[in-house]
Amino acid sequence: MKRRMVLALGLAGVLAASLSLSAAAQEKLTVRLDFSPWGVQAAMHLAKDKGWFAAEGLDVDIQDGRGSGNTIQLVNAGQVDIGQVQVGLIGGARAQGAQIKSFMNFQRKTDLCILVDRDAPVSKVADLKGKTVVVFAASPWAPFIDLYLKSGGMDREQVKVEFVDPAALWGTYTAKRADGLMSTVGSALPVAEKPRPSKCLLASDAGITFPAYGLVARDDTLTSRAAALKKLVKVQQRAWEHLAKNPDDGVKAIVAQRPDAKLNPDVLLGQIKLTIEYFETPATAGKPIGWQAEADWEAALKSMEQAGVVKAGWKASDYYTNNLMD
């Protein structure tokens, strides 16, 4: 009996030591998301929930964010390793001295849009004449507003643009105190479906190119932690491939990872589906999820120059890398 007890204790000690070593072998990465939980974050939460990060030797700390701009600042300051953000903001960030690049742009098609009533006789920029649209100051829309209106032969004299606090943005629109709301397709349409069924006027229809969601890191992190980031990319590709066929699993994962957020499953499902609809551009057809086309970034750079976000002299390659793609 004593011998069996000693053996049992010994085996327990070996197991504990093994688990400890396994945990110690996990490479830690901090990922800061763009905002509070919503559908675009499904792949991160699914990979965490399924244990796919751990299976690749990664211990990933997924943090909620306070906007893509804020997340970019934290990544550039070295306070977090990776940001999941609207990568179209990289141009302005680098122009101000940031040293970051996109290393995986999974939502490559421009998703900036203006929500208007679904049955409104509004289908193009010029139809907004005499209307009021709301936006918040840190929105990715902000630098492109004048360029967008100009494409319809208008300026802010013909269209009233009101900047409101982010917390008041949706309330202003759903209470119909504004005719339109500047946002993104994936985040906004599902939220508006019940309180104010809407359709979208796309920024891309006005010739504006703005790469949507992806992953960014500092230039030095891309080099020093390349092996870990390659694993992260691999897992995210796996997660998005799974979600394309099983979007409901993304809803379950987000709710499981953020149980206190009181999320609406129907809204999450709609957001996940719309996110995936904006994965491809003509230049990325047939390429791996997250692979970035120089032609798309050249078009984005042109839009940034026209909007005054950056001055002439930048190159598309200043903003992205495909080196972490297998």
GROMACS .gro file of N, CA, C and O in nm, residues 134-178:
model
  180
  134VAL      N    1  -2.409   6.164  -3.959
  134VAL     CA    2  -2.334   6.172  -3.834
  134VAL      C    3  -2.213   6.079  -3.840
  134VAL      O    4  -2.214   5.976  -3.908
  135VAL      N    5  -2.111   6.117  -3.769
  135VAL     CA    6  -1.986   6.042  -3.763
  135VAL      C    7  -1.915   6.083  -3.635
  135VAL      O    8  -1.946   6.188  -3.578
  136PHE      N    9  -1.819   6.001  -3.587
  136PHE     CA   10  -1.742   6.045  -3.471
  136PHE      C   11  -1.601   6.084  -3.517
  136PHE      O   12  -1.553   6.037  -3.621
  137ALA      N   13  -1.537   6.170  -3.441
  137ALA     CA   14  -1.414   6.235  -3.485
  137ALA      C   15  -1.301   6.138  -3.517
  137ALA      O   16  -1.222   6.161  -3.608
  138ALA      N   17  -1.292   6.027  -3.442
  138ALA     CA   18  -1.183   5.932  -3.463
  138ALA      C   19  -1.218   5.823  -3.564
  138ALA      O   20  -1.143   5.728  -3.582
  139SER      N   21  -1.331   5.838  -3.631
  139SER     CA   22  -1.373   5.739  -3.729
  139SER      C   23  -1.274   5.733  -3.846
  139SER      O   24  -1.219   5.836  -3.886
  140PRO      N   25  -1.253   5.615  -3.904
  140PRO     CA   26  -1.169   5.608  -4.025
  140PRO      C   27  -1.229   5.685  -4.140
  140PRO      O   28  -1.159   5.717  -4.238
  141TRP      N   29  -1.356   5.719  -4.130
  141TRP     CA   30  -1.422   5.799  -4.233
  141TRP      C   31  -1.369   5.944  -4.234
  141TRP      O   32  -1.369   6.009  -4.340
  142ALA      N   33  -1.330   5.994  -4.118
  142ALA     CA   34  -1.303   6.137  -4.102
  142ALA      C   35  -1.214   6.197  -4.211
  142ALA      O   36  -1.248   6.303  -4.268
  143PRO      N   37  -1.100   6.137  -4.246
  143PRO     CA   38  -1.014   6.199  -4.346
  143PRO      C   39  -1.071   6.195  -4.488
  143PRO      O   40  -1.023   6.268  -4.576
  144PHE      N   41  -1.170   6.110  -4.511
  144PHE     CA   42  -1.220   6.089  -4.647
  144PHE      C   43  -1.354   6.156  -4.676
  144PHE      O   44  -1.407   6.144  -4.786
  145ILE      N   45  -1.409   6.227  -4.578
  145ILE     CA   46  -1.541   6.286  -4.594
  145ILE      C   47  -1.544   6.384  -4.712
  145ILE      O   48  -1.631   6.376  -4.800
  146ASP      N   49  -1.451   6.477  -4.716
  146ASP     CA   50  -1.451   6.579  -4.823
  146ASP      C   51  -1.425   6.516  -4.959
  146ASP      O   52  -1.485   6.558  -5.059
  147LEU      N   53  -1.336   6.417  -4.964
  147LEU     CA   54  -1.308   6.347  -5.089
  147LEU      C   55  -1.433   6.276  -5.139
  147LEU      O   56  -1.465   6.278  -5.259
  148TYR      N   57  -1.506   6.214  -5.047
  148TYR     CA   58  -1.629   6.144  -5.083
  148TYR      C   59  -1.733   6.241  -5.137
  148TYR      O   60  -1.794   6.217  -5.243
  149LEU      N   61  -1.756   6.352  -5.067
  149LEU     CA   62  -1.855   6.449  -5.112
  149LEU      C   63  -1.815   6.512  -5.245
  149LEU      O   64  -1.901   6.534  -5.334
  150LYS      N   65  -1.688   6.535  -5.263
  150LYS     CA   66  -1.638   6.594  -5.388
  150LYS      C   67  -1.669   6.506  -5.507
  150LYS      O   68  -1.696   6.555  -5.618
  151SER      N   69  -1.666   6.375  -5.486
  151SER     CA   70  -1.695   6.282  -5.596
  151SER      C   71  -1.837   6.298  -5.648
  151SER      O   72  -1.869   6.258  -5.760
  152GLY      N   73  -1.925   6.356  -5.565
  152GLY     CA   74  -2.062   6.382  -5.606
  152GLY      C   75  -2.087   6.528  -5.636
  152GLY      O   76  -2.203   6.571  -5.644
  153GLY      N   77  -1.979   6.605  -5.649
  153GLY     CA   78  -1.991   6.747  -5.681
  153GLY      C   79  -2.042   6.831  -5.567
  153GLY      O   80  -2.102   6.937  -5.588
  154MET      N   81  -2.015   6.786  -5.443
  154MET     CA   82  -2.066   6.858  -5.327
  154MET      C   83  -1.957   6.883  -5.224
  154MET      O   84  -1.846   6.830  -5.234
  155ASP      N   85  -1.993   6.962  -5.124
  155ASP     CA   86  -1.906   6.984  -5.009
  155ASP      C   87  -1.995   6.990  -4.885
  155ASP      O   88  -2.114   6.959  -4.892
  156ARG      N   89  -1.939   7.037  -4.775
  156ARG     CA   90  -2.016   7.037  -4.650
  156ARG      C   91  -2.120   7.149  -4.642
  156ARG      O   92  -2.193   7.158  -4.543
  157GLU      N   93  -2.126   7.230  -4.746
  157GLU     CA   94  -2.234   7.328  -4.755
  157GLU      C   95  -2.363   7.260  -4.800
  157GLU      O   96  -2.473   7.300  -4.762
  158GLN      N   97  -2.348   7.157  -4.884
  158GLN     CA   98  -2.465   7.086  -4.935
  158GLN      C   99  -2.506   6.967  -4.847
  158GLN      O  100  -2.622   6.928  -4.843
  159VAL      N  101  -2.410   6.911  -4.776
  159VAL     CA  102  -2.437   6.798  -4.686
  159VAL      C  103  -2.389   6.835  -4.547
  159VAL      O  104  -2.272   6.870  -4.528
  160LYS      N  105  -2.477   6.829  -4.449
  160LYS     CA  106  -2.439   6.863  -4.313
  160LYS      C  107  -2.375   6.741  -4.246
  160LYS      O  108  -2.438   6.636  -4.234
  161VAL      N  109  -2.250   6.757  -4.205
  161VAL     CA  110  -2.178   6.649  -4.137
  161VAL      C  111  -2.164   6.685  -3.990
  161VAL      O  112  -2.101   6.785  -3.955
  162GLU      N  113  -2.225   6.607  -3.905
  162GLU     CA  114  -2.221   6.633  -3.760
  162GLU      C  115  -2.129   6.532  -3.692
  162GLU      O  116  -2.145   6.410  -3.708
  163PHE      N  117  -2.035   6.583  -3.615
  163PHE     CA  118  -1.947   6.497  -3.536
  163PHE      C  119  -2.008   6.483  -3.397
  163PHE      O  120  -2.034   6.582  -3.330
  164VAL      N  121  -2.031   6.359  -3.358
  164VAL     CA  122  -2.092   6.333  -3.228
  164VAL      C  123  -2.005   6.237  -3.148
  164VAL      O  124  -1.917   6.169  -3.203
  165ASP      N  125  -2.028   6.232  -3.020
  165ASP     CA  126  -1.957   6.138  -2.935
  165ASP      C  127  -1.991   5.996  -2.977
  165ASP      O  128  -2.106   5.966  -3.010
  166PRO      N  129  -1.892   5.904  -2.979
  166PRO     CA  130  -1.920   5.766  -3.020
  166PRO      C  131  -2.037   5.703  -2.944
  166PRO      O  132  -2.114   5.625  -3.002
  167ALA      N  133  -2.051   5.738  -2.816
  167ALA     CA  134  -2.158   5.680  -2.736
  167ALA      C  135  -2.296   5.727  -2.782
  167ALA      O  136  -2.397   5.659  -2.756
  168ALA      N  137  -2.301   5.842  -2.849
  168ALA     CA  138  -2.429   5.897  -2.892
  168ALA      C  139  -2.457   5.871  -3.040
  168ALA      O  140  -2.566   5.902  -3.090
  169LEU      N  141  -2.362   5.810  -3.108
  169LEU     CA  142  -2.373   5.794  -3.253
  169LEU      C  143  -2.496   5.715  -3.294
  169LEU      O  144  -2.579   5.760  -3.374
  170TRP      N  145  -2.511   5.594  -3.237
  170TRP     CA  146  -2.622   5.508  -3.277
  170TRP      C  147  -2.756   5.563  -3.232
  170TRP      O  148  -2.855   5.554  -3.305
  171GLY      N  149  -2.760   5.620  -3.114
  171GLY     CA  150  -2.885   5.677  -3.066
  171GLY      C  151  -2.934   5.790  -3.155
  171GLY      O  152  -3.054   5.803  -3.181
  172THR      N  153  -2.840   5.871  -3.203
  172THR     CA  154  -2.876   5.981  -3.292
  172THR      C  155  -2.937   5.928  -3.422
  172THR      O  156  -3.037   5.980  -3.472
  173TYR      N  157  -2.877   5.822  -3.475
  173TYR     CA  158  -2.925   5.767  -3.602
  173TYR      C  159  -3.058   5.692  -3.584
  173TYR      O  160  -3.152   5.715  -3.660
  174THR      N  161  -3.065   5.605  -3.485
  174THR     CA  162  -3.187   5.526  -3.469
  174THR      C  163  -3.306   5.612  -3.427
  174THR      O  164  -3.421   5.577  -3.455
  175ALA      N  165  -3.281   5.726  -3.364
  175ALA     CA  166  -3.389   5.818  -3.328
  175ALA      C  167  -3.428   5.907  -3.447
  175ALA      O  168  -3.514   5.993  -3.434
  176LYS      N  169  -3.360   5.886  -3.559
  176LYS     CA  170  -3.386   5.959  -3.684
  176LYS      C  171  -3.360   6.108  -3.671
  176LYS      O  172  -3.428   6.190  -3.734
  177ARG      N  173  -3.260   6.142  -3.590
  177ARG     CA  174  -3.216   6.281  -3.584
  177ARG      C  175  -3.108   6.307  -3.688
  177ARG      O  176  -3.052   6.416  -3.693
  178ALA      N  177  -3.079   6.208  -3.769
  178ALA     CA  178  -2.986   6.222  -3.881
  178ALA      C  179  -3.034   6.132  -3.993
  178ALA      O  180  -3.099   6.029  -3.969
   0.00000   0.00000   0.00000
